[in-house]
Amino acid sequence: MIHEDQQGKHIIGHKNYKEEEGKSITTLSMVKMEELLQKYAGTGQIARDNGERVDFKEIIGFYINKQKNKKYETTVGIIHYSKNGLHIVPARPSWMGR
């Protein structure tokens, strides 16, 4: 189940979104993100802080590179797990390397 308040930090127009924080942006509906979580949760690589790096095989939003002040479309996201639910943060595209 998606933690809507945490996910909202990555959705333009949501009450929790703050443009000045420069967070990566999801462009999918909550329903579509829930579908992707059901399909891909548990299939990725373990990431730090209760997360999992997953390639969702379709564009999920934009990765924001704060150092270069640029955004890039991405199919990769970090699923963050908590006792209150999950949320997806768009991550650096695979083609950019680490």
GROMACS .gro file of N, CA and C in nm:
model
  294
    1MET      N    1   0.084  -0.119   0.000
    1MET     CA    2   0.000   0.000   0.000
    1MET      C    3   0.088   0.126   0.000
    2ILE      N    4   0.053   0.220  -0.083
    2ILE     CA    5   0.130   0.344  -0.093
    2ILE      C    6   0.103   0.434   0.027
    3HIS      N    7   0.210   0.492   0.079
    3HIS     CA    8   0.199   0.593   0.186
    3HIS      C    9   0.180   0.726   0.112
    4GLU      N   10   0.056   0.771   0.103
    4GLU     CA   11   0.023   0.886   0.019
    4GLU      C   12   0.097   1.014   0.058
    5ASP      N   13   0.114   1.040   0.186
    5ASP     CA   14   0.183   1.163   0.228
    5ASP      C   15   0.330   1.162   0.186
    6GLN      N   16   0.396   1.046   0.199
    6GLN     CA   17   0.535   1.037   0.156
    6GLN      C   18   0.545   1.045   0.003
    7GLN      N   19   0.455   0.975  -0.067
    7GLN     CA   20   0.456   0.979  -0.213
    7GLN      C   21   0.429   1.120  -0.262
    8GLY      N   22   0.342   1.191  -0.191
    8GLY     CA   23   0.306   1.327  -0.230
    8GLY      C   24   0.423   1.423  -0.239
    9LYS      N   25   0.531   1.396  -0.168
    9LYS     CA   26   0.650   1.481  -0.176
    9LYS      C   27   0.714   1.478  -0.314
   10HIS      N   28   0.671   1.383  -0.397
   10HIS     CA   29   0.728   1.365  -0.530
   10HIS      C   30   0.624   1.386  -0.641
   11ILE      N   31   0.510   1.448  -0.606
   11ILE     CA   32   0.403   1.472  -0.703
   11ILE      C   33   0.373   1.621  -0.708
   12ILE      N   34   0.400   1.683  -0.823
   12ILE     CA   35   0.372   1.826  -0.839
   12ILE      C   36   0.223   1.850  -0.817
   13GLY      N   37   0.192   1.950  -0.736
   13GLY     CA   38   0.053   1.984  -0.706
   13GLY      C   39   0.000   1.921  -0.578
   14HIS      N   40   0.069   1.821  -0.526
   14HIS     CA   41   0.027   1.760  -0.399
   14HIS      C   42   0.062   1.856  -0.285
   15LYS      N   43  -0.016   1.852  -0.178
   15LYS     CA   44   0.007   1.942  -0.064
   15LYS      C   45   0.146   1.925  -0.002
   16ASN      N   46   0.207   1.809  -0.015
   16ASN     CA   47   0.340   1.784   0.044
   16ASN      C   48   0.456   1.813  -0.051
   17TYR      N   49   0.425   1.847  -0.177
   17TYR     CA   50   0.532   1.876  -0.273
   17TYR      C   51   0.586   2.016  -0.250
   18LYS      N   52   0.719   2.026  -0.240
   18LYS     CA   53   0.784   2.157  -0.224
   18LYS      C   54   0.893   2.168  -0.330
   19GLU      N   55   0.866   2.250  -0.431
   19GLU     CA   56   0.957   2.264  -0.545
   19GLU      C   57   1.098   2.300  -0.502
   20GLU      N   58   1.110   2.384  -0.400
   20GLU     CA   59   1.242   2.431  -0.356
   20GLU      C   60   1.329   2.318  -0.301
   21GLU      N   61   1.268   2.206  -0.263
   21GLU     CA   62   1.347   2.094  -0.212
   21GLU      C   63   1.416   2.016  -0.323
   22GLY      N   64   1.370   2.032  -0.447
   22GLY     CA   65   1.435   1.969  -0.561
   22GLY      C   66   1.430   1.818  -0.562
   23LYS      N   67   1.321   1.761  -0.512
   23LYS     CA   68   1.309   1.615  -0.509
   23LYS      C   69   1.270   1.562  -0.647
   24SER      N   70   1.308   1.437  -0.673
   24SER     CA   71   1.267   1.371  -0.797
   24SER      C   72   1.114   1.368  -0.804
   25ILE      N   73   1.061   1.365  -0.926
   25ILE     CA   74   0.917   1.381  -0.949
   25ILE      C   75   0.858   1.257  -1.014
   26THR      N   76   0.750   1.204  -0.957
   26THR     CA   77   0.676   1.097  -1.022
   26THR      C   78   0.569   1.159  -1.111
   27THR      N   79   0.542   1.093  -1.224
   27THR     CA   80   0.442   1.144  -1.318
   27THR      C   81   0.326   1.046  -1.336
   28LEU      N   82   0.322   0.943  -1.253
   28LEU     CA   83   0.217   0.841  -1.263
   28LEU      C   84   0.109   0.864  -1.159
   29SER      N   85  -0.009   0.810  -1.186
   29SER     CA   86  -0.118   0.817  -1.088
   29SER      C   87  -0.088   0.724  -0.972
   30MET      N   88  -0.155   0.746  -0.860
   30MET     CA   89  -0.140   0.657  -0.744
   30MET      C   90  -0.180   0.515  -0.782
   31VAL      N   91  -0.284   0.502  -0.863
   31VAL     CA   92  -0.330   0.369  -0.905
   31VAL      C   93  -0.221   0.297  -0.984
   32LYS      N   94  -0.159   0.368  -1.079
   32LYS     CA   95  -0.053   0.307  -1.161
   32LYS      C   96   0.067   0.272  -1.074
   33MET      N   97   0.104   0.359  -0.980
   33MET     CA   98   0.218   0.329  -0.892
   33MET      C   99   0.189   0.206  -0.807
   34GLU      N  100   0.065   0.193  -0.761
   34GLU     CA  101   0.026   0.075  -0.683
   34GLU      C  102   0.041  -0.052  -0.768
   35GLU      N  103   0.000  -0.044  -0.894
   35GLU     CA  104   0.014  -0.159  -0.985
   35GLU      C  105   0.162  -0.196  -1.002
   36LEU      N  106   0.247  -0.096  -1.021
   36LEU     CA  107   0.390  -0.122  -1.038
   36LEU      C  108   0.450  -0.181  -0.911
   37LEU      N  109   0.408  -0.132  -0.796
   37LEU     CA  110   0.458  -0.187  -0.670
   37LEU      C  111   0.420  -0.334  -0.656
   38GLN      N  112   0.296  -0.367  -0.691
   38GLN     CA  113   0.253  -0.507  -0.682
   38GLN      C  114   0.333  -0.596  -0.777
   39LYS      N  115   0.367  -0.542  -0.893
   39LYS     CA  116   0.439  -0.621  -0.994
   39LYS      C  117   0.589  -0.633  -0.963
   40TYR      N  118   0.652  -0.525  -0.915
   40TYR     CA  119   0.798  -0.521  -0.907
   40TYR      C  120   0.858  -0.525  -0.766
   41ALA      N  121   0.779  -0.503  -0.662
   41ALA     CA  122   0.836  -0.507  -0.525
   41ALA      C  123   0.899  -0.644  -0.501
   42GLY      N  124   1.022  -0.641  -0.451
   42GLY     CA  125   1.094  -0.765  -0.424
   42GLY      C  126   1.178  -0.816  -0.539
   43THR      N  127   1.180  -0.742  -0.651
   43THR     CA  128   1.256  -0.788  -0.769
   43THR      C  129   1.385  -0.710  -0.792
   44GLY      N  130   1.409  -0.606  -0.714
   44GLY     CA  131   1.524  -0.519  -0.738
   44GLY      C  132   1.644  -0.551  -0.651
   45GLN      N  133   1.734  -0.453  -0.644
   45GLN     CA  134   1.855  -0.464  -0.563
   45GLN      C  135   1.835  -0.385  -0.434
   46ILE      N  136   1.885  -0.441  -0.325
   46ILE     CA  137   1.873  -0.373  -0.197
   46ILE      C  138   1.947  -0.240  -0.202
   47ALA      N  139   1.880  -0.136  -0.156
   47ALA     CA  140   1.939  -0.002  -0.146
   47ALA      C  141   1.942   0.036   0.002
   48ARG      N  142   2.017   0.136   0.036
   48ARG     CA  143   2.029   0.175   0.177
   48ARG      C  144   1.896   0.226   0.234
   49ASP      N  145   1.891   0.230   0.365
   49ASP     CA  146   1.776   0.289   0.437
   49ASP      C  147   1.641   0.228   0.399
   50ASN      N  148   1.628   0.098   0.411
   50ASN     CA  149   1.500   0.030   0.386
   50ASN      C  150   1.447   0.052   0.245
   51GLY      N  151   1.535   0.047   0.147
   51GLY     CA  152   1.494   0.070   0.010
   51GLY      C  153   1.536  -0.041  -0.084
   52GLU      N  154   1.478  -0.036  -0.202
   52GLU     CA  155   1.507  -0.133  -0.307
   52GLU      C  156   1.510  -0.059  -0.440
   53ARG      N  157   1.619  -0.075  -0.517
   53ARG     CA  158   1.633  -0.011  -0.648
   53ARG      C  159   1.573  -0.103  -0.754
   54VAL      N  160   1.475  -0.050  -0.829
   54VAL     CA  161   1.401  -0.131  -0.925
   54VAL      C  162   1.394  -0.059  -1.059
   55ASP      N  163   1.408  -0.136  -1.169
   55ASP     CA  164   1.379  -0.083  -1.303
   55ASP      C  165   1.236  -0.123  -1.335
   56PHE      N  166   1.147  -0.026  -1.346
   56PHE     CA  167   1.006  -0.051  -1.368
   56PHE      C  168   0.971  -0.072  -1.515
   57LYS      N  169   1.070  -0.062  -1.604
   57LYS     CA  170   1.054  -0.091  -1.748
   57LYS      C  171   0.963   0.008  -1.821
   58GLU      N  172   0.929   0.118  -1.757
   58GLU     CA  173   0.853   0.226  -1.821
   58GLU      C  174   0.885   0.355  -1.745
   59ILE      N  175   0.865   0.466  -1.811
   59ILE     CA  176   0.896   0.595  -1.749
   59ILE      C  177   0.805   0.616  -1.628
   60ILE      N  178   0.868   0.645  -1.513
   60ILE     CA  179   0.790   0.669  -1.390
   60ILE      C  180   0.796   0.815  -1.347
   61GLY      N  181   0.885   0.893  -1.410
   61GLY     CA  182   0.898   1.033  -1.371
   61GLY      C  183   1.035   1.087  -1.407
   62PHE      N  184   1.081   1.182  -1.326
   62PHE     CA  185   1.208   1.250  -1.352
   62PHE      C  186   1.303   1.238  -1.233
   63TYR      N  187   1.427   1.201  -1.264
   63TYR     CA  188   1.535   1.205  -1.165
   63TYR      C  189   1.591   1.346  -1.170
   64ILE      N  190   1.604   1.411  -1.056
   64ILE     CA  191   1.659   1.547  -1.049
   64ILE      C  192   1.804   1.540  -1.004
   65ASN      N  193   1.894   1.592  -1.089
   65ASN     CA  194   2.035   1.602  -1.054
   65ASN      C  195   2.057   1.745  -1.004
   66LYS      N  196   2.066   1.760  -0.873
   66LYS     CA  197   2.076   1.893  -0.813
   66LYS      C  198   2.207   1.962  -0.847
   67GLN      N  199   2.316   1.885  -0.857
   67GLN     CA  200   2.447   1.945  -0.887
   67GLN      C  201   2.449   2.010  -1.025
   68LYS      N  202   2.386   1.944  -1.122
   68LYS     CA  203   2.383   1.996  -1.259
   68LYS      C  204   2.258   2.077  -1.289
   69ASN      N  205   2.165   2.080  -1.192
   69ASN     CA  206   2.039   2.151  -1.209
   69ASN      C  207   1.965   2.103  -1.336
   70LYS      N  208   1.960   1.968  -1.353
   70LYS     CA  209   1.894   1.909  -1.469
   70LYS      C  210   1.803   1.797  -1.422
   71LYS      N  211   1.705   1.765  -1.508
   71LYS     CA  212   1.618   1.652  -1.479
   71LYS      C  213   1.621   1.556  -1.598
   72TYR      N  214   1.608   1.428  -1.567
   72TYR     CA  215   1.617   1.323  -1.667
   72TYR      C  216   1.500   1.226  -1.649
   73GLU      N  217   1.434   1.189  -1.759
   73GLU     CA  218   1.332   1.085  -1.751
   73GLU      C  219   1.397   0.957  -1.701
   74THR      N  220   1.322   0.879  -1.624
   74THR     CA  221   1.379   0.756  -1.570
   74THR      C  222   1.274   0.646  -1.557
   75THR      N  223   1.321   0.524  -1.574
   75THR     CA  224   1.240   0.404  -1.550
   75THR      C  225   1.278   0.341  -1.416
   76VAL      N  226   1.380   0.396  -1.352
   76VAL     CA  227   1.435   0.341  -1.228
   76VAL      C  228   1.382   0.419  -1.108
   77GLY      N  229   1.352   0.347  -1.004
   77GLY     CA  230   1.306   0.410  -0.881
   77GLY      C  231   1.353   0.334  -0.759
   78ILE      N  232   1.352   0.403  -0.647
   78ILE     CA  233   1.379   0.339  -0.519
   78ILE      C  234   1.245   0.321  -0.449
   79ILE      N  235   1.213   0.197  -0.414
   79ILE     CA  236   1.095   0.171  -0.333
   79ILE      C  237   1.138   0.183  -0.188
   80HIS      N  238   1.076   0.273  -0.116
   80HIS     CA  239   1.105   0.291   0.027
   80HIS      C  240   0.998   0.218   0.106
   81TYR      N  241   1.043   0.132   0.196
   81TYR     CA  242   0.954   0.051   0.279
   81TYR      C  243   0.947   0.109   0.420
   82SER      N  244   0.827   0.116   0.475
   82SER     CA  245   0.810   0.156   0.615
   82SER      C  246   0.687   0.085   0.671
   83LYS      N  247   0.670   0.093   0.801
   83LYS     CA  248   0.555   0.027   0.864
   83LYS      C  249   0.423   0.091   0.821
   84ASN      N  250   0.429   0.215   0.768
   84ASN     CA  251   0.308   0.286   0.727
   84ASN      C  252   0.278   0.273   0.578
   85GLY      N  253   0.363   0.204   0.503
   85GLY     CA  254   0.340   0.186   0.360
   85GLY      C  255   0.466   0.208   0.280
   86LEU      N  256   0.450   0.206   0.149
   86LEU     CA  257   0.561   0.219   0.055
   86LEU      C  258   0.547   0.348  -0.024
   87HIS      N  259   0.659   0.394  -0.077
   87HIS     CA  260   0.652   0.499  -0.178
   87HIS      C  261   0.770   0.485  -0.273
   88ILE      N  262   0.753   0.539  -0.394
   88ILE     CA  263   0.852   0.529  -0.501
   88ILE      C  264   0.917   0.665  -0.522
   89VAL      N  265   1.051   0.665  -0.526
   89VAL     CA  266   1.126   0.786  -0.557
   89VAL      C  267   1.201   0.761  -0.688
   90PRO      N  268   1.171   0.837  -0.794
   90PRO     CA  269   1.246   0.821  -0.918
   90PRO      C  270   1.396   0.838  -0.893
   91ALA      N  271   1.476   0.751  -0.955
   91ALA     CA  272   1.620   0.748  -0.929
   91ALA      C  273   1.700   0.765  -1.058
   92ARG      N  274   1.830   0.776  -1.040
   92ARG     CA  275   1.923   0.794  -1.152
   92ARG      C  276   1.898   0.684  -1.257
   93PRO      N  277   1.881   0.723  -1.383
   93PRO     CA  278   1.861   0.623  -1.488
   93PRO      C  279   1.982   0.530  -1.500
   94SER      N  280   1.957   0.407  -1.538
   94SER     CA  281   2.064   0.307  -1.550
   94SER      C  282   2.173   0.352  -1.647
   95TRP      N  283   2.137   0.420  -1.754
   95TRP     CA  284   2.235   0.460  -1.855
   95TRP      C  285   2.337   0.560  -1.801
   96MET      N  286   2.307   0.624  -1.687
   96MET     CA  287   2.400   0.721  -1.630
   96MET      C  288   2.508   0.655  -1.545
   97GLY      N  289   2.493   0.526  -1.515
   97GLY     CA  290   2.589   0.459  -1.429
   97GLY      C  291   2.571   0.505  -1.285
   98ARG      N  292   2.672   0.476  -1.205
   98ARG     CA  293   2.661   0.512  -1.062
   98ARG      C  294   2.743   0.630  -1.028
   0.00000   0.00000   0.00000
